Coordinates of C-alpha atoms and ligand atoms in Angstrom, one line a residue:
M69 CA -33.8 -10.3 -3.7
D70 CA -31.8 -12.1 -6.8
K71 CA -29.0 -11.0 -8.5
I72 CA -29.1 -7.0 -10.4
V73 CA -31.0 -7.6 -13.8
A74 CA -29.9 -4.9 -16.9
V75 CA -32.2 -4.1 -19.2
V76 CA -30.4 -2.3 -22.9
G77 CA -33.2 -0.5 -24.4
A78 CA -36.4 1.0 -23.0
G79 CA -39.0 1.0 -25.6
Y80 CA -41.9 -1.3 -25.8
V81 CA -39.9 -4.3 -25.2
G82 CA -37.2 -3.2 -22.5
L83 CA -39.5 -1.1 -20.6
T84 CA -42.3 -3.8 -20.0
T85 CA -38.9 -6.3 -19.5
A86 CA -37.7 -3.8 -16.8
A87 CA -41.1 -3.3 -15.4
G88 CA -42.2 -6.9 -15.6
M89 CA -38.6 -8.0 -14.3
A90 CA -38.6 -5.5 -11.1
H91 CA -42.8 -7.6 -10.8
L92 CA -41.2 -10.5 -10.6
G93 CA -38.8 -9.5 -7.2
H94 CA -35.5 -8.8 -9.2
R95 CA -33.9 -5.4 -9.1
V96 CA -33.9 -3.5 -12.4
V97 CA -31.2 -1.2 -13.9
C98 CA -33.0 -0.2 -17.5
V99 CA -30.8 2.4 -19.7
D100 CA -31.8 3.7 -23.0
I101 CA -28.9 5.9 -24.7
D102 CA -32.6 8.9 -25.1
E103 CA -32.0 11.3 -22.3
Q104 CA -34.9 12.7 -22.9
K105 CA -37.0 9.4 -22.4
I106 CA -34.4 8.8 -19.5
D107 CA -35.2 11.6 -17.5
R108 CA -38.9 11.3 -17.7
L109 CA -39.2 8.1 -16.8
R110 CA -37.2 9.0 -13.4
H111 CA -40.4 11.4 -13.1
N112 CA -42.5 8.6 -13.8
H113 CA -42.9 9.6 -17.0
V114 CA -44.3 6.8 -19.1
D115 CA -44.9 7.9 -22.7
L116 CA -46.3 4.3 -24.2
A117 CA -50.0 3.8 -24.0
E118 CA -49.7 0.2 -22.3
P119 CA -52.1 -0.6 -19.5
N120 CA -50.6 -0.3 -16.0
L121 CA -46.9 -0.1 -17.1
P122 CA -47.1 3.5 -15.9
E123 CA -48.0 2.3 -12.8
L124 CA -45.5 -0.6 -12.2
V125 CA -42.9 1.7 -13.0
A126 CA -44.4 3.9 -10.0
R127 CA -44.5 1.6 -7.7
Y128 CA -41.0 0.2 -8.7
L129 CA -39.1 3.2 -9.1
R130 CA -40.7 4.1 -5.6
H131 CA -39.4 1.9 -4.0
G132 CA -36.1 1.7 -5.7
R133 CA -36.0 -1.9 -7.5
L134 CA -36.1 -0.6 -10.7
S135 CA -33.6 2.6 -11.5
F136 CA -33.0 4.9 -14.8
H137 CA -30.0 5.3 -16.5
T138 CA -28.2 6.5 -19.7
R139 CA -25.2 5.5 -19.8
L140 CA -24.2 1.0 -20.0
E141 CA -21.0 1.7 -17.7
H142 CA -23.7 2.8 -14.5
A143 CA -25.7 0.0 -15.4
V144 CA -24.0 -3.2 -16.8
P145 CA -20.7 -4.1 -14.9
A146 CA -22.9 -5.1 -11.4
A147 CA -25.3 -7.1 -13.6
A148 CA -25.7 -10.5 -13.3
T149 CA -28.2 -10.8 -16.6
V150 CA -27.9 -8.0 -19.4
F151 CA -30.8 -7.9 -21.7
L152 CA -30.7 -6.3 -24.7
C153 CA -34.2 -4.9 -25.9
L154 CA -32.9 -2.9 -29.1
P155 CA -34.3 -1.5 -32.6
T156 CA -33.7 -4.0 -35.1
P157 CA -35.3 -1.8 -37.6
A158 CA -35.9 -3.3 -41.1
S159 CA -32.1 -1.8 -43.6
P160 CA -33.2 -0.6 -46.9
E161 CA -33.1 -3.3 -48.8
D162 CA -35.6 -5.5 -45.7
A163 CA -32.2 -7.0 -44.1
V164 CA -32.2 -6.3 -40.9
D165 CA -30.6 -3.4 -39.2
M166 CA -28.0 -5.1 -36.6
H167 CA -26.4 -1.2 -35.9
A168 CA -27.5 -0.9 -32.3
I169 CA -26.8 -4.2 -31.3
D170 CA -23.5 -4.7 -32.9
T171 CA -22.4 -1.6 -31.2
V172 CA -23.7 -2.3 -27.3
T173 CA -22.7 -6.0 -28.0
H174 CA -19.1 -4.7 -29.1
R175 CA -19.5 -2.0 -25.4
L176 CA -20.6 -5.3 -23.6
A177 CA -17.4 -6.8 -24.5
T178 CA -15.7 -4.7 -21.7
L179 CA -18.3 -3.7 -19.6
A180 CA -20.0 -7.3 -18.8
R181 CA -19.4 -8.9 -15.5
P182 CA -17.6 -11.8 -15.5
D183 CA -19.7 -15.1 -15.4
S184 CA -22.6 -12.7 -16.8
T185 CA -25.5 -14.1 -18.7
I186 CA -26.4 -11.5 -21.8
V187 CA -30.0 -12.4 -23.5
V188 CA -30.4 -11.3 -26.6
K189 CA -34.6 -10.6 -26.8
S190 CA -35.0 -8.6 -29.9
T191 CA -36.0 -9.9 -33.0
V192 CA -32.7 -10.9 -35.0
P193 CA -31.6 -13.2 -38.1
P194 CA -31.2 -17.0 -37.4
G195 CA -27.3 -17.1 -36.7
T196 CA -27.1 -13.6 -34.8
N197 CA -25.9 -15.3 -31.3
R198 CA -23.3 -17.3 -33.3
R199 CA -22.2 -13.5 -34.8
L200 CA -22.3 -11.7 -31.3
T201 CA -20.6 -13.9 -29.3
D202 CA -17.5 -14.1 -32.0
L203 CA -17.9 -10.3 -31.6
L204 CA -18.3 -10.5 -28.4
Q205 CA -14.7 -12.8 -27.7
R206 CA -15.1 -13.7 -24.4
D207 CA -15.3 -17.5 -22.5
D208 CA -16.6 -15.6 -19.3
V209 CA -19.9 -14.9 -20.9
T210 CA -22.9 -16.1 -22.1
L211 CA -25.3 -15.4 -25.1
V212 CA -28.8 -16.4 -24.7
S213 CA -31.3 -16.0 -27.5
N214 CA -34.9 -15.5 -25.6
P215 CA -37.6 -13.7 -28.3
E216 CA -40.2 -11.9 -27.1
F217 CA -43.8 -12.3 -28.3
L218 CA -45.5 -9.4 -26.8
R219 CA -48.5 -7.6 -28.1
E220 CA -48.6 -4.1 -28.1
G221 CA -51.3 -2.5 -26.1
S222 CA -51.2 -5.5 -23.6
S223 CA -47.3 -5.7 -23.4
L224 CA -47.3 -6.0 -19.6
H225 CA -50.0 -8.9 -19.6
D226 CA -48.4 -10.5 -22.1
F227 CA -44.7 -10.0 -20.8
L228 CA -46.6 -11.6 -17.5
N229 CA -48.4 -14.6 -18.4
P230 CA -45.9 -15.9 -21.8
Q231 CA -48.1 -18.9 -23.4
R232 CA -44.5 -20.4 -23.7
I233 CA -40.8 -19.2 -23.1
V234 CA -38.3 -19.5 -25.5
I235 CA -34.0 -20.1 -24.6
G236 CA -32.1 -20.6 -27.0
A237 CA -28.8 -21.9 -25.3
H238 CA -25.8 -23.8 -25.8
C239 CA -25.3 -24.7 -22.6
S240 CA -28.1 -25.7 -19.8
A241 CA -27.0 -24.0 -16.9
A242 CA -27.4 -20.4 -19.0
A243 CA -30.5 -21.8 -20.3
H244 CA -31.4 -22.7 -16.9
H245 CA -30.6 -19.3 -15.2
V246 CA -32.9 -17.2 -17.8
A247 CA -36.5 -19.5 -17.6
Q248 CA -35.6 -19.5 -13.9
L249 CA -35.7 -15.0 -14.1
Y250 CA -39.4 -15.6 -14.9
A251 CA -40.5 -17.8 -12.2
T252 CA -43.4 -18.7 -14.9
D253 CA -45.4 -22.0 -15.0
A254 CA -45.4 -21.6 -19.1
P255 CA -43.9 -24.3 -20.8
V256 CA -40.2 -23.5 -21.0
L257 CA -38.7 -24.3 -24.9
T258 CA -34.9 -24.8 -24.7
T259 CA -33.3 -25.0 -28.0
D260 CA -30.1 -24.4 -30.4
P261 CA -29.9 -20.3 -30.3
I262 CA -30.7 -20.2 -34.0
S263 CA -34.0 -22.4 -33.9
A264 CA -34.9 -19.7 -31.4
E265 CA -34.4 -17.0 -33.6
M266 CA -35.9 -19.1 -35.9
I267 CA -38.9 -19.0 -34.2
K268 CA -39.8 -15.8 -33.5
Y269 CA -39.6 -14.8 -37.4
A270 CA -41.3 -18.0 -38.1
T271 CA -44.5 -16.8 -35.4
N272 CA -44.6 -13.7 -36.8
S273 CA -44.7 -14.7 -40.4
Y274 CA -47.2 -17.4 -39.9
L275 CA -49.5 -14.8 -38.2
A276 CA -48.8 -12.6 -40.8
M277 CA -49.9 -15.5 -43.6
K278 CA -53.3 -16.1 -41.9
L279 CA -54.3 -12.1 -41.2
A280 CA -54.0 -12.7 -45.3
Y281 CA -56.2 -15.7 -45.8
S282 CA -58.7 -14.3 -43.6
N283 CA -58.3 -11.4 -45.6
T284 CA -58.4 -13.2 -49.1
L285 CA -61.5 -15.6 -48.0
A286 CA -63.3 -12.1 -47.2
E287 CA -62.5 -11.1 -50.7
L288 CA -63.9 -14.1 -52.0
C289 CA -67.3 -14.1 -49.7
E290 CA -68.1 -10.4 -51.6
H291 CA -67.8 -12.9 -54.7
T292 CA -69.6 -15.8 -54.1
G293 CA -72.3 -14.2 -51.5
A294 CA -71.0 -16.4 -48.6
N295 CA -70.8 -14.7 -45.1
I296 CA -67.6 -13.9 -43.8
T297 CA -68.2 -14.4 -39.9
D298 CA -69.7 -17.5 -40.3
V299 CA -67.4 -18.7 -42.3
L300 CA -64.1 -18.0 -40.7
T301 CA -65.9 -18.6 -37.2
G302 CA -66.5 -22.5 -39.3
I303 CA -63.2 -22.8 -40.3
G304 CA -61.6 -21.1 -36.9
H305 CA -63.9 -23.7 -34.6
D306 CA -60.9 -26.8 -36.3
S307 CA -58.9 -26.7 -33.0
R308 CA -56.0 -27.4 -36.3
I309 CA -56.6 -24.2 -37.1
G310 CA -58.0 -22.1 -34.3
A311 CA -60.5 -18.7 -33.7
S312 CA -57.5 -16.5 -33.8
Y313 CA -56.1 -14.2 -35.8
L314 CA -59.0 -14.8 -38.4
R315 CA -60.6 -11.5 -38.2
P316 CA -60.5 -9.6 -41.4
G317 CA -59.3 -5.8 -41.8
P318 CA -57.8 -2.8 -43.7
G319 CA -54.3 -5.2 -44.1
W320 CA -52.2 -6.0 -41.0
G321 CA -49.7 -3.6 -40.0
G322 CA -47.7 -2.3 -36.7
P323 CA -43.9 -2.6 -36.2
C324 CA -43.5 -6.0 -36.2
L325 CA -45.7 -8.5 -38.7
P326 CA -44.4 -6.6 -41.8
K327 CA -41.2 -5.8 -40.8
D328 CA -40.5 -9.4 -40.0
T329 CA -42.2 -11.1 -43.0
R330 CA -40.4 -8.8 -45.0
A331 CA -36.8 -10.0 -43.0
L332 CA -37.7 -13.3 -43.3
L333 CA -37.9 -13.2 -46.7
A334 CA -35.1 -11.8 -47.5
I335 CA -32.5 -14.0 -45.3
G336 CA -34.4 -16.6 -46.7
N337 CA -33.3 -15.2 -50.2
A338 CA -29.9 -14.0 -49.3
T339 CA -29.5 -18.2 -47.9
G340 CA -30.5 -18.8 -51.5
C341 CA -34.0 -19.9 -50.4
D342 CA -37.1 -18.4 -52.0
I343 CA -40.5 -18.7 -50.2
P344 CA -42.7 -17.7 -52.3
L345 CA -45.7 -18.5 -49.3
L346 CA -44.4 -15.3 -48.1
R347 CA -44.5 -12.8 -50.9
A348 CA -48.3 -13.8 -51.4
A349 CA -48.8 -12.8 -47.6
L350 CA -46.8 -8.9 -48.4
E351 CA -48.6 -9.2 -52.0
A352 CA -52.2 -9.3 -50.6
N353 CA -51.9 -7.1 -47.8
A354 CA -50.2 -4.5 -50.5
H355 CA -54.0 -5.5 -52.8
H356 CA -56.1 -5.3 -49.4
Q357 CA -55.1 -2.1 -48.3
R358 CA -55.8 -1.2 -52.1
R359 CA -58.9 -2.9 -51.9
V360 CA -60.4 -0.6 -49.6
V361 CA -59.9 2.0 -51.6
K362 CA -61.6 0.7 -54.1
I363 CA -64.3 -0.4 -51.6
V364 CA -64.9 3.5 -51.0
E365 CA -65.3 4.6 -54.7
H366 CA -67.9 2.0 -55.6
A367 CA -69.5 2.8 -52.4
L368 CA -69.6 6.5 -53.5
H369 CA -70.6 5.4 -57.2
R370 CA -67.8 7.9 -58.6
Q371 CA -64.3 9.9 -58.3
L372 CA -63.0 10.6 -55.3
A373 CA -61.5 14.0 -56.3
G374 CA -62.7 16.4 -53.8
C375 CA -64.7 14.1 -51.8
H376 CA -64.7 14.1 -48.1
I377 CA -64.1 11.0 -46.7
G378 CA -64.2 11.2 -42.1
V379 CA -61.6 8.0 -41.4
L380 CA -62.2 6.8 -37.8
G381 CA -58.5 5.0 -36.5
M382 CA -55.1 5.5 -37.9
T383 CA -53.1 3.3 -35.7
F384 CA -52.2 -0.4 -36.8
K385 CA -55.0 -1.7 -33.7
P386 CA -56.8 0.0 -30.7
G387 CA -55.1 0.3 -27.8
T388 CA -52.0 2.0 -28.7
N389 CA -50.7 5.0 -30.4
D390 CA -48.1 3.6 -32.3
L391 CA -48.6 4.2 -36.3
R392 CA -45.6 2.0 -37.4
D393 CA -46.6 0.4 -40.8
S394 CA -50.1 1.2 -40.0
P395 CA -52.7 -0.2 -42.7
A396 CA -54.4 3.4 -42.7
L397 CA -51.6 5.2 -43.9
P398 CA -51.1 4.0 -47.5
I399 CA -54.9 3.9 -47.3
T400 CA -55.2 7.3 -46.5
T401 CA -52.3 8.0 -48.7
M402 CA -54.2 6.6 -51.7
L403 CA -57.4 8.5 -50.9
A404 CA -55.8 12.0 -51.1
A405 CA -53.8 11.1 -53.9
R406 CA -56.4 10.9 -55.7
H407 CA -57.5 14.2 -54.2
A408 CA -59.9 13.5 -51.9
H409 CA -60.8 15.6 -48.4
V410 CA -58.9 13.3 -45.6
H411 CA -60.2 14.6 -41.8
A412 CA -59.3 11.6 -39.4
Y413 CA -59.7 10.4 -35.5
D414 CA -57.6 8.5 -33.6
P415 CA -58.5 8.4 -29.7
G416 CA -54.8 7.4 -29.3
L417 CA -53.3 10.8 -31.2
S418 CA -54.0 13.5 -29.0
T419 CA -50.9 15.3 -30.1
P420 CA -50.0 16.2 -33.6
V421 CA -48.0 13.9 -35.3
A422 CA -45.1 14.4 -37.4
G423 CA -46.0 13.5 -41.1
L424 CA -49.4 12.7 -40.5
T425 CA -50.8 15.9 -41.2
D426 CA -49.4 16.1 -44.6
H427 CA -52.1 14.3 -46.7
L428 CA -55.0 14.9 -44.1
T429 CA -56.4 16.5 -40.9
L430 CA -55.6 15.1 -37.8
T431 CA -59.1 16.3 -35.7
T432 CA -59.7 15.9 -32.0
S433 CA -63.2 14.0 -32.4
A434 CA -65.2 11.6 -34.7
A435 CA -67.8 13.9 -34.5
E436 CA -65.2 16.6 -35.9
A437 CA -63.6 13.8 -37.8
L438 CA -67.6 13.7 -39.7
A439 CA -69.1 16.6 -40.0
G440 CA -69.9 17.0 -43.9
C441 CA -68.3 13.7 -45.1
D442 CA -69.4 11.8 -47.8
L443 CA -68.4 8.2 -46.5
A444 CA -67.3 7.4 -43.5
L445 CA -64.3 5.1 -43.5
L446 CA -63.6 3.2 -39.9
L447 CA -60.0 1.9 -40.5
T448 CA -59.2 0.7 -36.6
D449 CA -61.4 -1.1 -34.2
W450 CA -61.4 1.1 -30.9
P451 CA -64.2 -0.5 -29.1
E452 CA -65.7 3.8 -28.5
F453 CA -66.3 3.7 -31.6
A454 CA -68.9 1.1 -31.4
S455 CA -71.0 3.1 -28.8
L456 CA -70.7 6.5 -31.0
P457 CA -73.3 8.5 -31.2
W458 CA -74.7 7.6 -34.8
N459 CA -77.7 9.5 -34.9
S460 CA -75.7 12.5 -34.2
L461 CA -73.3 11.9 -36.3
A462 CA -75.6 10.7 -39.2
A463 CA -77.2 14.3 -38.7
R464 CA -73.5 15.8 -39.0
M465 CA -72.5 14.0 -42.0
R466 CA -73.1 14.8 -45.7
G467 CA -73.5 11.0 -47.4
N468 CA -74.9 7.7 -45.5
I469 CA -72.5 5.7 -45.9
V470 CA -69.9 3.4 -43.2
V471 CA -67.7 1.5 -44.3
D472 CA -66.2 -0.6 -41.7
T473 CA -62.6 -2.1 -42.4
R474 CA -62.8 -4.2 -39.1
N475 CA -66.8 -5.5 -39.2
Q476 CA -67.1 -3.6 -35.8
L477 CA -70.5 -1.8 -36.0
D478 CA -74.0 -2.8 -35.8
P479 CA -75.0 -2.2 -39.1
T480 CA -79.0 -2.9 -37.4
Y481 CA -77.8 0.6 -34.7
L482 CA -76.7 2.2 -37.6
A483 CA -79.7 2.1 -40.1
E484 CA -81.8 3.3 -37.3
A485 CA -79.5 6.3 -37.5
G486 CA -80.3 6.0 -41.6
L487 CA -77.0 4.8 -42.5
H488 CA -75.5 1.7 -44.6
V489 CA -73.0 -0.2 -43.3
R490 CA -70.5 -1.4 -46.1
A491 CA -68.6 -4.3 -43.9
L492 CA -66.2 -6.5 -45.3
G493 CA -66.6 -10.1 -46.9
S494 CA -70.5 -10.1 -47.6
P495 CA -71.9 -9.7 -50.7
L496 CA -71.6 -7.0 -52.3
P497 CA -74.7 -4.8 -51.4
D498 CA -76.9 -2.4 -53.6
L499 CA -75.4 0.4 -52.0
P500 CA -78.4 3.6 -51.8
A501 CA -77.8 6.2 -54.0
V502 CA -75.5 8.8 -52.1
R503 CA -77.3 11.8 -50.0
T504 CA -75.3 14.8 -50.5
A505 CA -76.0 17.9 -49.4
Ligands
NAI746 N1 -42.7 -3.6 -30.2 C1 -43.3 -5.1 -29.9 O1 -44.5 -5.4 -29.4 C2 -42.5 -6.1 -29.8 C3 -41.8 -5.9 -30.5 N2 -40.2 -6.8 -30.6 C4 -38.2 -6.4 -30.9 O2 -37.7 -6.4 -29.9 C5 -37.0 -4.8 -30.4 C6 -37.2 -4.1 -29.4 O3 -37.8 -3.4 -29.8 P1 -39.0 -2.1 -29.5 O4 -39.0 -2.8 -28.0 O5 -40.8 -2.2 -29.8 O6 -38.2 -1.3 -30.2 P2 -38.5 0.4 -29.4 O7 -37.9 1.2 -31.1 O8 -39.9 0.3 -29.1 O9 -37.4 0.7 -28.4 C7 -35.8 0.9 -28.6 C8 -35.3 1.6 -27.3 O10 -34.3 1.0 -27.7 C9 -33.1 2.3 -27.5 N3 -32.0 2.4 -28.5 C10 -31.4 2.2 -29.3 N4 -30.1 2.2 -29.7 C11 -29.3 2.2 -28.4 C12 -28.5 2.2 -27.5 N5 -27.3 1.5 -28.4 N6 -28.2 1.4 -26.4 C13 -29.2 1.6 -25.4 N7 -30.7 1.9 -26.1 C14 -30.8 2.0 -27.0 C15 -33.7 3.5 -27.7 O11 -34.0 4.9 -28.0 C16 -35.1 3.0 -27.9 O12 -35.7 3.2 -26.5 C17 -37.0 -5.1 -32.0 O13 -36.4 -6.4 -32.3 C18 -38.3 -5.5 -32.0 O14 -38.8 -6.2 -33.6 C19 -40.7 -8.4 -29.8 C20 -41.5 -8.5 -29.6 C21 -43.1 -7.0 -29.6
UGA747 O1 -42.8 -8.9 -32.7 C1 -44.0 -8.8 -32.7 O2 -43.5 -6.8 -32.3 C2 -45.4 -8.6 -31.8 O3 -46.1 -8.2 -33.2 C3 -47.7 -8.8 -32.9 O4 -48.0 -8.0 -31.9 P1 -48.9 -6.5 -32.6 O5 -47.6 -6.1 -33.5 O6 -48.7 -5.9 -31.2 O7 -49.8 -6.8 -33.3 P2 -51.0 -7.5 -33.1 O8 -52.2 -7.6 -32.0 O9 -50.0 -8.6 -33.5 O10 -51.5 -7.0 -35.1 C4 -50.6 -7.2 -35.8 C5 -51.9 -6.4 -37.2 O11 -53.0 -7.5 -37.8 C6 -54.0 -7.3 -37.8 N1 -55.1 -7.9 -36.9 C7 -54.9 -8.9 -35.9 C8 -55.8 -9.7 -35.6 C9 -57.0 -10.4 -36.4 O12 -57.7 -10.9 -36.0 N2 -57.2 -9.3 -37.4 C10 -56.3 -8.3 -37.7 O13 -56.5 -7.6 -38.8 C11 -53.7 -5.9 -36.5 O14 -54.8 -5.3 -36.6 C12 -52.8 -5.2 -36.8 O15 -52.8 -4.5 -37.6 C13 -47.1 -10.8 -32.8 O16 -49.0 -11.1 -32.2 C14 -46.8 -10.6 -31.6 O17 -46.8 -12.0 -30.5 C15 -45.3 -9.9 -31.4 O18 -44.4 -10.4 -30.7

């Protein structure tokens, strides 16, 4: 048994780190200020829709290798390593809100065990390690930067199978200590802290730019007559480009890609470095969301006022119940602002969601969302949408057009049901006259 690992913050990153570290054989104490969350976790209730996470939490709770706490003083003083997995949301001016990290670091100044290592897993602006070291004022405690690259929906898998571990540390013993906690064959890259912090923003922003480029190519294909699927397959075979993150969609979203791209732009501006590339990626993303609304208008051959739109998928990607910065939010808001009636279904959203039902009706099935609709709009590529009973759905719809922003549906299969699929990145089809009742 290794020395105790403390994890502060029990959200996506924290709970995954806690369960993952327990799985790697460490004794883990996990702390969160959300008393309700901790109470639920102690009773085996994991609220995150993450495959295998509930099972692992239950297993190591039962073994006594994992425990949950609400107070830092009950967890931190015994820990040789303290992972900070705290939120770093955007602040109003798009800089990073460091309140949670600063508050906890302040407390660690008195609570941290002598010779312990504090590991910052949160995404934090370059220079944070140096600033927190000053705040901590503990010569016997080392602060290490260790950004996390997991994706929602596969958080545990990604944590246990990392493509690389990045460790930013001034002290090689501390870097070695953190690396050996992971017991992984993945490459371990040791850098200075500021570079490690930058690697995280640079990665997310690069993915955002790549996605913005894919969506731009999709639009260009519509105008030139090229086929986006073939074009992206063609460029993806070039190993200098790579095939991943090339699927077009209604815009990229989620809790991190938009926030971190905006943050890096703001960080650059604060240092006097303008980054037009990032500004363009963000502008392109807003443009692509607006474009989806235009495609719907074009498909209906008319104004949206009074139309019923059945939306499939609201989360920013399948396999999660997370709506943060989901492109479906601005798109459905724009549809509602044009006085369309929006009825949405998402397999990840079983309970009412605060704020969501102001501009749309959240239904509990695809059949309910599409009943009587003039047009179906697929926004999230939940796998089950491909195999919906499109024959019976078509019979319930008033219109006969499906706008597929993820190029997920088989147009031939839907054609058998009498439906016309308008995918992204294919030449604009001469859509049939809209079927109405
Ligand atoms: N969600 C993701 O997929 C990824 C997130 N990140 C980064 O990791 C960090 C954490 O993100 P998430 O886990 O998504 O956030 P989250 O919002 O899911 O979880 C944060 C947790 O910290 C708790 N917390 C807040 N203040 C606290 C305090 N003073 N003491 C103890 N607990 C406190 C909250 O109650 C919450 O449970 C952020 O910097 C994020 O950018 C990095 C990689 C992936
Ligand atoms: O820092 C973070 O929080 C994380 O942000 C992203 O992970 P995640 O937010 O879970 O989402 P992704 O799977 O990357 O998808 C982001 C968005 O891009 C879209 N996307 C992704 C891939 C693609 O080919 N096409 C596409 O439109 C998704 O639909 C989604 O809206 C990064 O992929 C993680 O490496 C990172 O750790």
